[in-house]
Short mmCIF file of C-alpha atoms in Angstrom, two decimals:
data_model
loop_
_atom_site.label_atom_id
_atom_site.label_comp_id
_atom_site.label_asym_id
_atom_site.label_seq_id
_atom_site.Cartn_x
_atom_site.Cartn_y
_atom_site.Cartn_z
CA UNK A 1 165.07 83.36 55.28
CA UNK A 2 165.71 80.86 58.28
CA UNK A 3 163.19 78.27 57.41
CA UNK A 4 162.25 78.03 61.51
CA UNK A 5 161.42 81.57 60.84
CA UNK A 6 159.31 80.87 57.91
CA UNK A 7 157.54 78.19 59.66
CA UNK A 8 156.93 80.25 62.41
CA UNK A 9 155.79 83.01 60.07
CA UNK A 10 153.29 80.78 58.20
CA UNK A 11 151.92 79.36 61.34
CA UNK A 12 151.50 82.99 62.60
CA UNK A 13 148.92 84.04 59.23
CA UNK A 14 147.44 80.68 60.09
CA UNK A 15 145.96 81.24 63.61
CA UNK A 16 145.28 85.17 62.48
CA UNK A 17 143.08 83.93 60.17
CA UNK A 18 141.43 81.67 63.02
CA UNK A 19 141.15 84.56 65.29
CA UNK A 20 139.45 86.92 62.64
CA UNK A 21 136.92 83.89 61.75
CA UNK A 22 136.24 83.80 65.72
CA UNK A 23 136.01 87.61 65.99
CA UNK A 24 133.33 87.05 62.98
CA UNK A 25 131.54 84.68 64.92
CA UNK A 26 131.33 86.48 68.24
CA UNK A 27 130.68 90.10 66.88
CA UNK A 28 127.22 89.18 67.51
CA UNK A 29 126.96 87.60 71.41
CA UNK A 30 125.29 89.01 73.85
CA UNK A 31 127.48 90.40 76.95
CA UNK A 32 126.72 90.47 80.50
CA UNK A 33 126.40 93.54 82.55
CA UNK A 34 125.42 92.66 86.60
CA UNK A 35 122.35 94.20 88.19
CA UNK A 36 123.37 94.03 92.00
CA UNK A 37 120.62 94.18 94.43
CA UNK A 38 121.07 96.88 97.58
CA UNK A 39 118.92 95.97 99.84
CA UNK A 40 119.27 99.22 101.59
CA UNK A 41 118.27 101.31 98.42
CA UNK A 42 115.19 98.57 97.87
CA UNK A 43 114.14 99.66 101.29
CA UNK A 44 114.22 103.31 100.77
CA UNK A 45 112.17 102.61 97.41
CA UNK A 46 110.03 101.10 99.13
CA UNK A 47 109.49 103.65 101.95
CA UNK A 48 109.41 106.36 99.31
CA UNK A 49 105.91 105.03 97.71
CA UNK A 50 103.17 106.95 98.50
CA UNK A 51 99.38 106.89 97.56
CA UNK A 52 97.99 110.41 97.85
CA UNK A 53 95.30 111.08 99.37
CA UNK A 54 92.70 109.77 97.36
CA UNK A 55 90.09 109.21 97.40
CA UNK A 56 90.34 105.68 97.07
CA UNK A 57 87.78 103.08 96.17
CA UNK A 58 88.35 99.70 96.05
CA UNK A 59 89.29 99.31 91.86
CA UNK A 60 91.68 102.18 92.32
CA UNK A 61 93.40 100.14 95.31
CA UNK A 62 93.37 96.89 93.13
CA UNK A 63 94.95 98.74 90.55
CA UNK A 64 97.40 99.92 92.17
CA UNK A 65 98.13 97.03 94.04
CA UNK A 66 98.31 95.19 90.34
CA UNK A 67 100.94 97.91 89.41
CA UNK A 68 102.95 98.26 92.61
CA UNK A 69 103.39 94.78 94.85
CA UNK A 70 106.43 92.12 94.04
CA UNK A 71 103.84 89.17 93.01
CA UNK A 72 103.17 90.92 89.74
CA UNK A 73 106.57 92.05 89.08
CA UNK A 74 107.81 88.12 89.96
CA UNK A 75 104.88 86.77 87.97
CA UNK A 76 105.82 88.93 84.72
CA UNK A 77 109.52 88.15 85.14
CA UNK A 78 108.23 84.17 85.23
CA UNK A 79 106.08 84.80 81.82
CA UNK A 80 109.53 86.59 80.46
CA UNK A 81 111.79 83.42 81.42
CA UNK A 82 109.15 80.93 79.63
CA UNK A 83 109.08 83.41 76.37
CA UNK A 84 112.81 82.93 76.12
CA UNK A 85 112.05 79.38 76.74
CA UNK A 86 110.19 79.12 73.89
CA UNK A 87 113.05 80.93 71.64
CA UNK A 88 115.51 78.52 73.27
CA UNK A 89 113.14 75.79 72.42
CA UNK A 90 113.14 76.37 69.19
CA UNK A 91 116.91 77.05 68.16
CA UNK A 92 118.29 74.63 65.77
CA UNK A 93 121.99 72.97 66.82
CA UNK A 94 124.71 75.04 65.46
CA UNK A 95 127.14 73.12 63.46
CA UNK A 96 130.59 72.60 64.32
CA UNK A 97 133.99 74.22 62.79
CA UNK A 98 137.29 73.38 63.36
CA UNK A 99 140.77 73.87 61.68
CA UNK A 100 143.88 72.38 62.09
CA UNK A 101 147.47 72.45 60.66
CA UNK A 102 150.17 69.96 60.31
CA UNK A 103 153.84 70.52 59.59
CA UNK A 104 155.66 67.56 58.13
CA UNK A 105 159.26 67.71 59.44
CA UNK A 106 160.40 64.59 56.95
CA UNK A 107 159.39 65.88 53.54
CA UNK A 108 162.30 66.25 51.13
CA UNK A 109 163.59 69.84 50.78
CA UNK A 110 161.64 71.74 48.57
CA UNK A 111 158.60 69.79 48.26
CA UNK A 112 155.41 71.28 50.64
CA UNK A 113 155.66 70.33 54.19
CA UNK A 114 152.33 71.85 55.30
CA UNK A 115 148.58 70.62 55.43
CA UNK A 116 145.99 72.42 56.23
CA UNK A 117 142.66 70.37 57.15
CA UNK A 118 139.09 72.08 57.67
CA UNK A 119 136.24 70.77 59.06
CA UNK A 120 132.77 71.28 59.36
CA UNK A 121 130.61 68.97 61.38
CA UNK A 122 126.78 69.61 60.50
CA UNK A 123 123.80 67.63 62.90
CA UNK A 124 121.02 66.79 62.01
CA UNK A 125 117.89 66.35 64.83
CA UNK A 126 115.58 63.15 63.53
CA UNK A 127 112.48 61.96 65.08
CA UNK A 128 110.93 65.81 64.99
CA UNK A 129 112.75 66.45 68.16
CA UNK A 130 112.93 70.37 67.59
CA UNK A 131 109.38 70.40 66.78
CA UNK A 132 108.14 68.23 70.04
CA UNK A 133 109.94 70.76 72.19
CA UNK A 134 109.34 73.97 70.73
CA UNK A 135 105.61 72.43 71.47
CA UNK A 136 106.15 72.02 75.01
CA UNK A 137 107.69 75.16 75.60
CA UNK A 138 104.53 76.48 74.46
CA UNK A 139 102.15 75.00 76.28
CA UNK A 140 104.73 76.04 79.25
CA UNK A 141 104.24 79.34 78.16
CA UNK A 142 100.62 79.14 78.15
CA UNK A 143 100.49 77.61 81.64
CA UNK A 144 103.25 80.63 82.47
CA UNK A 145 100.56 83.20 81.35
CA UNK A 146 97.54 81.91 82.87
CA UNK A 147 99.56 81.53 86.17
CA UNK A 148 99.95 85.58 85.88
CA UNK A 149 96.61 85.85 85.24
CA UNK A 150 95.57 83.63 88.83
CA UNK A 151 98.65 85.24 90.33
CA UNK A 152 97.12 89.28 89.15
CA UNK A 153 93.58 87.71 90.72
CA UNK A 154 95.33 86.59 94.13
CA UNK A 155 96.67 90.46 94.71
CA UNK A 156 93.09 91.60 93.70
CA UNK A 157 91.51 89.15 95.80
CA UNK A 158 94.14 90.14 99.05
CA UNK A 159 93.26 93.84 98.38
CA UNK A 160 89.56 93.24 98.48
CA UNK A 161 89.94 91.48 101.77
CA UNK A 162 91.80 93.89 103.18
CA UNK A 163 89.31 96.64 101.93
CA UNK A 164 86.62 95.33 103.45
CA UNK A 165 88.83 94.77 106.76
CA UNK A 166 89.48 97.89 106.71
CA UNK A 167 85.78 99.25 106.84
CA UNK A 168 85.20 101.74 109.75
CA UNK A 169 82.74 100.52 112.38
CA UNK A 170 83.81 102.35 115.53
CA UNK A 171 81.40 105.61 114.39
CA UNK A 172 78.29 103.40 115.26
CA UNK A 173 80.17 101.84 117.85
CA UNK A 174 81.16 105.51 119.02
CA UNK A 175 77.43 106.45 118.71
CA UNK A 176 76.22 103.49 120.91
CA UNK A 177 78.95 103.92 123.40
CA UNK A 178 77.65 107.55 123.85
CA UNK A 179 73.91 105.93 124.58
CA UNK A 180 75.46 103.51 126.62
CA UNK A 181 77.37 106.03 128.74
CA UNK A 182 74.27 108.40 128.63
CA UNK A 183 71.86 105.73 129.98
CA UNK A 184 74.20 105.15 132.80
CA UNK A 185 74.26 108.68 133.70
CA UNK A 186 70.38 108.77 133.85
CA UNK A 187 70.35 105.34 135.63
CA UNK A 188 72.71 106.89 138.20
CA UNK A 189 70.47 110.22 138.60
CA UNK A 190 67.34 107.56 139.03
CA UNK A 191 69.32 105.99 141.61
CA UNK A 192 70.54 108.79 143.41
CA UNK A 193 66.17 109.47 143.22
CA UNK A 194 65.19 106.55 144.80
CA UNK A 195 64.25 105.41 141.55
CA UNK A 196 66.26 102.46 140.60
CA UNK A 197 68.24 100.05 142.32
CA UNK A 198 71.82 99.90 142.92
CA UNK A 199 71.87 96.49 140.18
CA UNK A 200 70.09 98.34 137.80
CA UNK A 201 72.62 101.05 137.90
CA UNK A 202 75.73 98.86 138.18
CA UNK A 203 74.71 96.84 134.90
CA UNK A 204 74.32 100.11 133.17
CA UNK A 205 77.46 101.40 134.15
CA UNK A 206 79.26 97.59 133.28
CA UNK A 207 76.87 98.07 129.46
CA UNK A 208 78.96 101.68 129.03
CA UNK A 209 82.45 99.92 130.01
CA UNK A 210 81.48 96.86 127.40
CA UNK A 211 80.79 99.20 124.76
CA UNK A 212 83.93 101.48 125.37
CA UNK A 213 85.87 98.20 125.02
CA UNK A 214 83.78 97.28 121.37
CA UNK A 215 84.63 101.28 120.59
CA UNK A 216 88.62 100.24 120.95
CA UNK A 217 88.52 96.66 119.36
CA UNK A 218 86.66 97.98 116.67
CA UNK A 219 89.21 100.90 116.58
CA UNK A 220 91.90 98.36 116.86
CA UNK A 221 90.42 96.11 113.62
CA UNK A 222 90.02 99.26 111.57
CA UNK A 223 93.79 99.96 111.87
CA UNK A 224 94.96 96.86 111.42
CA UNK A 225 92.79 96.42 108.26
CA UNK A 226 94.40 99.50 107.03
CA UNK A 227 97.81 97.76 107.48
CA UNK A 228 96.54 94.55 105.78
CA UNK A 229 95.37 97.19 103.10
CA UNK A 230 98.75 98.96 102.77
CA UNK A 231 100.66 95.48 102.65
CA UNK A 232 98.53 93.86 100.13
CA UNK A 233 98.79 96.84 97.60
CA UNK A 234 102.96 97.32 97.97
CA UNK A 235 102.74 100.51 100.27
CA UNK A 236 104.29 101.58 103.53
CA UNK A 237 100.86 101.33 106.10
CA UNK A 238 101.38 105.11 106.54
CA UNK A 239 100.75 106.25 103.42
CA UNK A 240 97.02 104.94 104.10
CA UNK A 241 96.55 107.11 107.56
CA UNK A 242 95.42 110.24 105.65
CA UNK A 243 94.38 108.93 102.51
CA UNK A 244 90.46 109.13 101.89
CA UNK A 245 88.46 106.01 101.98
CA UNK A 246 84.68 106.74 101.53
CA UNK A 247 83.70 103.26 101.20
CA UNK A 248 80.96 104.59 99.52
CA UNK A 249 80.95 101.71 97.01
CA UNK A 250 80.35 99.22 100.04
CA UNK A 251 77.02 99.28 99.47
CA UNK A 252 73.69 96.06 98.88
CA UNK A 253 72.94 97.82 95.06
CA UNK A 254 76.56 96.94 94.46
CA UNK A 255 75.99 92.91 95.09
CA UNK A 256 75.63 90.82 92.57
CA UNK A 257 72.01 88.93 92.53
CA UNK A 258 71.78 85.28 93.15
CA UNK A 259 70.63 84.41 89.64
CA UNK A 260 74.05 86.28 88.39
CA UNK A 261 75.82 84.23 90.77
CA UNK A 262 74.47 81.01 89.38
CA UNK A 263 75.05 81.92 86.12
CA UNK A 264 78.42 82.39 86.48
CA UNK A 265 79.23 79.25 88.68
CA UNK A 266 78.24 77.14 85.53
CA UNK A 267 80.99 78.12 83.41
CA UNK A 268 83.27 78.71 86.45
CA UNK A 269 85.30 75.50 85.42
CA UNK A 270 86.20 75.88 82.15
CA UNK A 271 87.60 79.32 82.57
CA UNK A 272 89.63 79.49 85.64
CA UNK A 273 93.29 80.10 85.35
CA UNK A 274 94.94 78.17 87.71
CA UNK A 275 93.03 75.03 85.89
CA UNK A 276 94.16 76.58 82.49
CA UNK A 277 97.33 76.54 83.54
CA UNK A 278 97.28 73.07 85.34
CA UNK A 279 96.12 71.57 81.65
CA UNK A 280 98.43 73.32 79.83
CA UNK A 281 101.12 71.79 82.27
CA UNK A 282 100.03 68.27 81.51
CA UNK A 283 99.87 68.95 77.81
CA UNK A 284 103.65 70.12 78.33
CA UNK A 285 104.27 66.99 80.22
CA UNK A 286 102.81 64.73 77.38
CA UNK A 287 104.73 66.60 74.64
CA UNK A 288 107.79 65.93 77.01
CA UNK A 289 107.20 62.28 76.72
CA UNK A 290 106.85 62.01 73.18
CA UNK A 291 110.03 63.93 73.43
CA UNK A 292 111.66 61.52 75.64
CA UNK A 293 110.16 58.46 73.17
CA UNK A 294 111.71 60.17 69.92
CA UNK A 295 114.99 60.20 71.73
CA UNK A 296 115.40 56.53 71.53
CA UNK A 297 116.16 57.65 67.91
CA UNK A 298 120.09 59.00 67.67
CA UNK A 299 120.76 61.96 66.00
CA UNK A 300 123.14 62.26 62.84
CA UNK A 301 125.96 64.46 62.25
CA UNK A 302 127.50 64.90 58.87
CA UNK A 303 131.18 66.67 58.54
CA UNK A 304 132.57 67.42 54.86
CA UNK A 305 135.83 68.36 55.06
CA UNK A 306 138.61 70.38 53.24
CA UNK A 307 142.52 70.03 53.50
CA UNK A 308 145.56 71.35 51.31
CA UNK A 309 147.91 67.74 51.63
CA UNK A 310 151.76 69.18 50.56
CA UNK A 311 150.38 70.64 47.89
CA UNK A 312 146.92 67.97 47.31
CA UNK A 313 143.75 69.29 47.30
CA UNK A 314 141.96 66.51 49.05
CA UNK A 315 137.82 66.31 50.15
CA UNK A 316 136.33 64.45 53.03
CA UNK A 317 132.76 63.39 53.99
CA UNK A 318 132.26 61.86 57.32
CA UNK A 319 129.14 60.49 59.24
CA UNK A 320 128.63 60.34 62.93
CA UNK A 321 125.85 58.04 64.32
CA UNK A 322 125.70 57.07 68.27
CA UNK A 323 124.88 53.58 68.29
CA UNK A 324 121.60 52.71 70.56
CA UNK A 325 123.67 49.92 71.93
CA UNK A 326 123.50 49.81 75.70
CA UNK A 327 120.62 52.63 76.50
CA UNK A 328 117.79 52.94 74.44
CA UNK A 329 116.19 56.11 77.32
CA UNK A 330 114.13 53.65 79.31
CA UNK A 331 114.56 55.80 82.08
CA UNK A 332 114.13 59.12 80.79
CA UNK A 333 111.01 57.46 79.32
CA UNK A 334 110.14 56.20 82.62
CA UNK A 335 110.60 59.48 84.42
CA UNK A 336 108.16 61.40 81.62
CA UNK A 337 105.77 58.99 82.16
CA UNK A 338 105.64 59.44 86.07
CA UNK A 339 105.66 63.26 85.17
CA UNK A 340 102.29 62.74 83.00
CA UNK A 341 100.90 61.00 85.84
CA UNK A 342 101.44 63.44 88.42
CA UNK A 343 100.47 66.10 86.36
CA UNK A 344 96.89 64.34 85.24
CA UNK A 345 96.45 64.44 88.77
CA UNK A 346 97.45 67.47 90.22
CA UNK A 347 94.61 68.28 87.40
CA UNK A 348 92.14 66.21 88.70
CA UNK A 349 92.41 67.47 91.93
CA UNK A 350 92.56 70.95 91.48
CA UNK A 351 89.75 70.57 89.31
CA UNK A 352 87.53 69.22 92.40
CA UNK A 353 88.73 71.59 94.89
CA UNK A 354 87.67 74.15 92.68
CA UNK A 355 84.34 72.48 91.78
CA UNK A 356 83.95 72.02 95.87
CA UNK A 357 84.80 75.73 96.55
CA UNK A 358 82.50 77.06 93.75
CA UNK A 359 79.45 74.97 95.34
CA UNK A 360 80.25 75.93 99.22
CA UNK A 361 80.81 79.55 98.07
CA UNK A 362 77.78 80.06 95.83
CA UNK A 363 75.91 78.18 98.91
CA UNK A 364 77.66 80.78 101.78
CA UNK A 365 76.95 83.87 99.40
CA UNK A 366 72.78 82.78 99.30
CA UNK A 367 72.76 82.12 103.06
CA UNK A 368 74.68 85.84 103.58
CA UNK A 369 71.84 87.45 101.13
CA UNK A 370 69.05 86.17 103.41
CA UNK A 371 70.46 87.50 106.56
CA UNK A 372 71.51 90.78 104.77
CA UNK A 373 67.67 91.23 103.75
CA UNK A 374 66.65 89.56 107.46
CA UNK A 375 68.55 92.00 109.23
CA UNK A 376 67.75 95.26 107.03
CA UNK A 377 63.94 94.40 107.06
CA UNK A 378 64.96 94.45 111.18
CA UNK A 379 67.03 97.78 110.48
CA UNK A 380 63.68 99.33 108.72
CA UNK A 381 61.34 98.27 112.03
CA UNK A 382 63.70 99.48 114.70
CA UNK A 383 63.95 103.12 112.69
CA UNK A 384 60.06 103.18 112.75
CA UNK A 385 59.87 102.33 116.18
CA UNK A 386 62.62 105.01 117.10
CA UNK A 387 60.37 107.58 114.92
CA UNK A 388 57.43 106.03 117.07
CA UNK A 389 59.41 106.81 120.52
CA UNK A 390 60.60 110.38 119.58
CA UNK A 391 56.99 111.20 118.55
CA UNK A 392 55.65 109.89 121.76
CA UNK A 393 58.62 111.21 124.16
CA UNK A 394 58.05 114.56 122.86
CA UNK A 395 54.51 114.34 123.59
CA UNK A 396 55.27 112.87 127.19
CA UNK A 397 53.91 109.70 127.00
CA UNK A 398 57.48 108.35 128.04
CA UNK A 399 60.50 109.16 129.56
CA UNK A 400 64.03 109.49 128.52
CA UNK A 401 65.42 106.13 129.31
CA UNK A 402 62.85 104.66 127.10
CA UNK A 403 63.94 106.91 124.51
CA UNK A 404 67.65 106.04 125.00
CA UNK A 405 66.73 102.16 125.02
CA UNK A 406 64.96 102.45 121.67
CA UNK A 407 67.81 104.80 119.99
CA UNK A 408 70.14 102.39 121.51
CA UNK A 409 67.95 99.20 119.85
CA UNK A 410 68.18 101.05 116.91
CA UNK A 411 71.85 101.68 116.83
CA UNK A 412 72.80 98.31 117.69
CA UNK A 413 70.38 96.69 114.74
CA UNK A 414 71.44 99.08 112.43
CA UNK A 415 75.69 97.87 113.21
CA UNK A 416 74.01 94.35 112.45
CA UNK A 417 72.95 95.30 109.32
CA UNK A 418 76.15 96.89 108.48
CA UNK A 419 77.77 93.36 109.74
CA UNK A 420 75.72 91.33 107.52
CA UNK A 421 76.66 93.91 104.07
CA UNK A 422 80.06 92.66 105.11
CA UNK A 423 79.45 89.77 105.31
CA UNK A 424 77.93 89.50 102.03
CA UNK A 425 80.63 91.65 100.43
CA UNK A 426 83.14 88.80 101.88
CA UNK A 427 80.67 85.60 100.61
CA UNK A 428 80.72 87.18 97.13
CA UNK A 429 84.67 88.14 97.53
CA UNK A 430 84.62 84.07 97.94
CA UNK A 431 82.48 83.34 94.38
CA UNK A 432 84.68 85.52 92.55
CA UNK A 433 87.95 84.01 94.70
CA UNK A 434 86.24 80.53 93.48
CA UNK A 435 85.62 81.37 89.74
CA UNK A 436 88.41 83.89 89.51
CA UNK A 437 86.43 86.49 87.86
CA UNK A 438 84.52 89.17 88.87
CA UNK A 439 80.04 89.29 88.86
CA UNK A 440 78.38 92.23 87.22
CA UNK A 441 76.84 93.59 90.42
CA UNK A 442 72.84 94.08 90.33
CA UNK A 443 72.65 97.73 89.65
CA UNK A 444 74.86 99.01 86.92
CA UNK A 445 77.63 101.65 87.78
CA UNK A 446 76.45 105.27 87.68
CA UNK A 447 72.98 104.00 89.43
CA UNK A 448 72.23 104.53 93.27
#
């Protein structure tokens, strides 16, 4: 045979045993497929979502919105990057392979004119270096899942907000703007009687217009709650126009008591999840400086090695040490450091904004109690005193515009009252927003 063939030949089984070796290796990757984004098919998703029609109370909303808006599906896909973090963390250094051959064109004829050299270069991390950051990917993890956990309140707390927005007032403001147009009627038959004056008519007529403009703002607020409603749970607005909202959980039994409230502000600190997560950042942030310290510490590689010499059998050991000569990571040191610093206060802060909203909330919610019980104690006179009136109009002792002014007084105390349960549904919205977790309400479920 021509010996350039041979050579050619034996260099050929050489690198086909390299490539079978890599196809070894790589049997096992992981390979890519794409996941494009249409934004035109997103939309139609999105338009396609629909609610039924119910009906609806406020934890079937939440749920919903838990289940269908982009925050939770972003805030899972963040706790699923810091899991992998945490494998990645943890992966020991692969070692190193790599094969060479060498043809001697000057050795006599006859004699071996090949070598074949093998290496394998094995490191070794020192200093616990795999250990410190598998630790701080875990305490990033931890700080990943109690950010889900504040992230799954925040769509709650949007809902709720938007639920109570949403809360139809315009049927008492309907009823009062049919006593206000009523009383302007019999104002205008007094007048036309002789017995009123043109003012007195004119300011009733101006008290109907007034309340026909409340009728359409509070119209206008009802549908733009539902909107809010719709946006905060991941839903087109019109799936929400014939869905049933009784709002018959929008009730004072449903309120938590003030005693409930103070109980739970005590422990309000130590269990809310943005602060969970802002600790387990700065624990991260310390491990990442220890991390940075063991650095200063090179790692080691060892490489045995193999190679066939024209014919010798020959073994190698070699030993690769960077030398801490000219940067001993002062600055990455530096940098942690700074990092730790920030992060203590970030904490610090957050912690006192939270202690600050607790106390101004649990304050707001007391102050909204009293005028919820001020105004329904007012609510329970003005229905007496309308059962009063319609008692005495129907015995003749007064006349219909005194009637209409205490059905109107009653209306219009009654839409107070309703305010103020509002209100107080939006002060205790504010605890919970402030501890980030719900209050037992006063009267267990199932009770009126």
């Amino acid at each position: 045979m021509n010996p350039s063939f041979a050579a050619l030949a034996a260099i050929c089984v050489r690198l086909r045993v390299a490539a079978c070796m890599c196809a070894v290796v790589l049997a096992g990757c992981t390979s890519y497929h794409p996941l494009p984004i249409d934004p035109q098919a997103e939309a139609s998703v999105f338009d396609s979502r629909t609610l039924g029609l119910g009906p609806w109370r406020l934890s079937d909303l939440q749920n919903e919105a838990v289940r269908l808006h982009p925050d939770a599906a972003a805030s899972a896909a963040g706790l699923k990057a810091a899991q992998a973090a945490a494998i990645s963390a943890g992966a020991r250094p692969n070692p190193t392979l790599s094969a060479s051959v060498q043809k001697n064109t000057s050795a006599e004829p006859g004699t071996p004119a090949w070598t074949d050299i093998l290496s394998l270069d094995i490191p070794f991390e020192v200093a616990g270096k795999r250990s410190l950051r598998a630790t701080r990917a875990a305490w990033l993890l931890r700080a990943a899942q109690q950010s889900q956990l504040d992230t799954l309140w925040r769509i709650r707390a949007r809902t709720r907000d938007a639920y109570l927005a949403a809360y139809p007032l315009d049927g008492a403001t309907l009823e009062r703007l049919s006593i206000q147009e009523e009383l302007a009627r019999e104002t205008d038959r007094r007048l036309a009687a002789g017995m009123a004056s043109s003012g007195e008519a004119l300011q009733a007529r101006m008290a109907a217009r007034q309340a026909h403009l409340t009728m359409e703002d509070a119209t206008r607020r009802r549908d733009e709650g539902r909107r809010r409603l719709a946006a905060s749970i991941g839903v087109p607005s019109r799936t929400l126009e014939d869905a049933q909202l009784p709002f018959d959980d929008v009730r004072e039994q449903v309120l938590p008591s003030l005693d409930a409230v103070h109980q739970a502000c005590e422990q309000a600190v130590q269990s809310r999840p943005d602060l969970l997560a802002a600790l387990a950042e700065y624990e991260a942030t310390q491990t990442a400086l220890q991390l940075e310290i063991a650095r200063q510490y090179p790692d080691v590689s060892i490489g045995p090695g193999y190679s066939w010499d024209a014919g010798a059998l020959k073994w190698s050991l070699g030993l690769v040490l960077n030398l801490p000569l000219f940067d001993r990571n002062q600055g990455p040191i530096a940098e942690a450091e700074a990092r730790r610093a920030e992060a203590a206060a970030n904490f610090r802060g957050l912690q006192e904004r939270a202690i600050a909203e607790i106390g101004d909330a649990q304050a707001a919610y007391a102050q909204a109690i009293k005028l919820l019980d001020l105004t329904g104690r007012m609510a329970l006179d003005q229905r007496a005193r309308l059962q009063s009136a319609e008692v005495v109009f129907r015995a003749g002792a007064i006349d219909r515009m005194a009637l209409l002014a205490a059905r109107l007084e009653a209306s219009s105390t009654e839409s107070t009252h309703v305010e103020a349960l509002l209100d107080a549904f939006k002060a205790a919205g504010r605890v919970e927003d402030a501890l980030r977790h719900p209050i037992a309400p006063s009267t267990p479920k199932g009770q009126p």
